[in-house]
């Protein structure tokens, strides 16, 4: 009997953790494992706000695939996925084609623009390593330009962040810390710089405890962030953004528009014949696609209801990792001929949003609220725990956040 | 009898050295000394090519005025000169007006565009700290952009340098060393990057010994520089440059056009009623303006014939510094009532052009040619000698090039 082919698409949190676990738990004769990824590295999506702000170098947040995967056990293909044919059990790549017996889709998120005119062309999104270091460079470049212009151009020094969700708030925390450094570097008076957050919903950090939200907003306001809550972005142009509140429109001149709102699943999934909602597959409890017993979906391309809250699980790293761990266990059952699959059960380890390097807010143990220094340390503990899980002590020492107390 | 007012305009090589020497050689009762400068720092114009390439941080190349000038002895005004009225003995500043008994003009150079269409708008010039760090940032930003584009955009990775004179060649040496680092930083294959030099004249480094020119061009070509000699830049657009050779035109797509050719004197001098040639005052042998006994001009705003070569002295730091030293001596004579002024005599200490951190070419002792490592060390010796002269051992240790042997 031939060994089944397991193909994993994507090396984000879901894909890489599935592969690392399969490599560990399956014997060489159990299955052929193939991992496909666009880049030869895995990266920490939850650290991209730091790269974007320029407070962390992107090499700190990425890990060569070869440091995580044993190429004697796993066939790694660096290529871009173009489409999936679940009927034919094939994956079309830019440079070739793959067939599979079992497929794990971990292709991650795309930016949702909500139809806002000019957003894709004129705003930058915190999406991946490439887009994040471009945000860093564009902001630096605009600050460098300021003292070369014959007139005072405030648009160069105005940073607009669209969205006050998790990523938006974390980016605000970093960029507020970075601005004084940028001012020093480019001889700009701090008071010339504006950091404006625009949030369409009625609150920042929707879903968080109001006391935590208030703390976060106060701390960011102290660092100079201006919040525009219940305010819509109507349009983004080369020169700035048009916002609307209470039927009144305003143009905010800005060359630094960062979009940190709304994500959807990967459009490849939406275009490959799966039943989807915003490119996300509404998976069964065992994370398989409704129509295909041999297709698992993990991370941001999957959507699953949380029976406790009766709302879908949010697209977080923590959930992607737990989905991956479950999928590796279930695939082990399947290749051993056992078709009783384990359902997904979320083990909530808490949620912490950073507000810069030494400040944060969060909830752990279900209802314990954390603020400031202690929340910031917890955030680093969570990040380090992931590295230990993924690559052991070696990886933790190499890429971990070891400056926990400052 | 009241003390005469000496006003020095500009804190470049000429202005700062004049002021430092006056401060040292005049007694407090001899004269009031006022220095006017746009910035609160002096900078090393001859290091700007390194800042532009990103191989040296701009703070290494600038020195706070307060580190060089004793504010109890010299009145420092940070302001921009708008115009000079040599008849009325007044200087108009952005924020006020000054009168003088003796004036020293050291307002430096401006970029000459030779009427090339689009040059000012779409090319960057290696002019000052602001423009140089902008060049660094724009190149980084374009490299960062590359992997975010759906199509391969070679224009982002093509660096065009206009002019193969001293500054052009020195910038080429630095940028050729920097490109491998940029490729590493932004995940770009080195072979995608082009560095093109366009020179209108029949040779690079006009005026240098042909053997030195050949060495420089060979070394730069080894590092990937493509030379287009006897080639005119006809036009610069947002997308690139149009060049012409032997009546044939070619468009080179590039987002990184750096103009390192042609300088004129400061246009303020041209507009203030002096007899000028390209904004340079054809000074008398004692560096005074032809029409005004109380106006001295030093550095790039002065033009003086070299009796040996029967050509004007070139606009170099070495000459500006020697002009400043002479002017301070002559002003000392004048305020002491002696009107016999010393004429300018050039003491040629040699010329060295760097080709990156560890390579250079040059001529010292009149005709001794230097190549490679030894020329590079001489270059650093010259730079260090200036700092010793300007601010003593303290300044040399703080800002000197101490990594002389690598």
mmCIF file of C-alpha atoms in Angstrom, chain A residues 41 57-59 62 128-134 136-138 140-141 144-145 147-148 184-187, chain B residues 41 57-59 62 128-134 136-138 140-141 144-145 147-148 184-187:
data_model
loop_
_atom_site.group_PDB
_atom_site.id
_atom_site.type_symbol
_atom_site.label_atom_id
_atom_site.label_comp_id
_atom_site.label_asym_id
_atom_site.label_seq_id
_atom_site.Cartn_x
_atom_site.Cartn_y
_atom_site.Cartn_z
ATOM 1 C CA UNK A 41 10.473 31.814 5.855
ATOM 2 C CA UNK A 57 13.636 44.711 12.598
ATOM 3 C CA UNK A 58 11.809 42.330 10.287
ATOM 4 C CA UNK A 59 14.530 39.690 10.612
ATOM 5 C CA UNK A 62 10.925 35.770 10.601
ATOM 6 C CA UNK A 128 3.120 40.661 5.657
ATOM 7 C CA UNK A 129 6.874 41.283 5.941
ATOM 8 C CA UNK A 130 7.029 43.064 2.579
ATOM 9 C CA UNK A 131 4.161 45.436 3.261
ATOM 10 C CA UNK A 132 5.242 46.130 6.834
ATOM 11 C CA UNK A 133 8.794 47.143 6.062
ATOM 12 C CA UNK A 134 7.436 49.292 3.252
ATOM 13 C CA UNK A 136 8.377 51.755 7.900
ATOM 14 C CA UNK A 137 10.319 53.025 4.877
ATOM 15 C CA UNK A 138 7.525 55.227 3.523
ATOM 16 C CA UNK A 140 10.799 57.518 7.183
ATOM 17 C CA UNK A 141 10.964 58.785 3.629
ATOM 18 C CA UNK A 144 13.073 62.881 5.526
ATOM 19 C CA UNK A 145 11.282 64.856 2.800
ATOM 20 C CA UNK A 147 12.889 69.621 5.600
ATOM 21 C CA UNK A 148 13.522 69.570 1.844
ATOM 22 C CA UNK A 184 15.209 63.415 16.383
ATOM 23 C CA UNK A 185 16.487 61.643 13.263
ATOM 24 C CA UNK A 186 15.018 64.140 10.798
ATOM 25 C CA UNK A 187 15.160 67.389 12.839
ATOM 26 C CA UNK B 41 25.120 72.766 12.957
ATOM 27 C CA UNK B 57 24.834 58.270 9.492
ATOM 28 C CA UNK B 58 24.276 61.996 9.040
ATOM 29 C CA UNK B 59 24.966 62.711 12.704
ATOM 30 C CA UNK B 62 27.522 67.243 11.496
ATOM 31 C CA UNK B 128 23.135 69.183 2.202
ATOM 32 C CA UNK B 129 22.186 66.993 5.177
ATOM 33 C CA UNK B 130 18.479 67.215 4.381
ATOM 34 C CA UNK B 131 18.791 66.277 0.723
ATOM 35 C CA UNK B 132 21.332 63.539 1.391
ATOM 36 C CA UNK B 133 19.354 61.630 3.978
ATOM 37 C CA UNK B 134 16.349 61.955 1.687
ATOM 38 C CA UNK B 136 19.128 57.396 1.382
ATOM 39 C CA UNK B 137 15.473 57.090 2.401
ATOM 40 C CA UNK B 138 14.079 57.246 -1.134
ATOM 41 C CA UNK B 140 15.476 52.320 0.667
ATOM 42 C CA UNK B 141 11.808 53.015 0.146
ATOM 43 C CA UNK B 144 11.211 48.068 0.003
ATOM 44 C CA UNK B 145 8.471 48.643 -2.561
ATOM 45 C CA UNK B 147 8.494 42.962 -3.452
ATOM 46 C CA UNK B 148 5.090 44.568 -2.933
ATOM 47 C CA UNK B 184 19.913 41.471 1.779
ATOM 48 C CA UNK B 185 17.626 43.796 3.708
ATOM 49 C CA UNK B 186 14.801 43.710 1.156
ATOM 50 C CA UNK B 187 15.175 40.172 -0.254
#
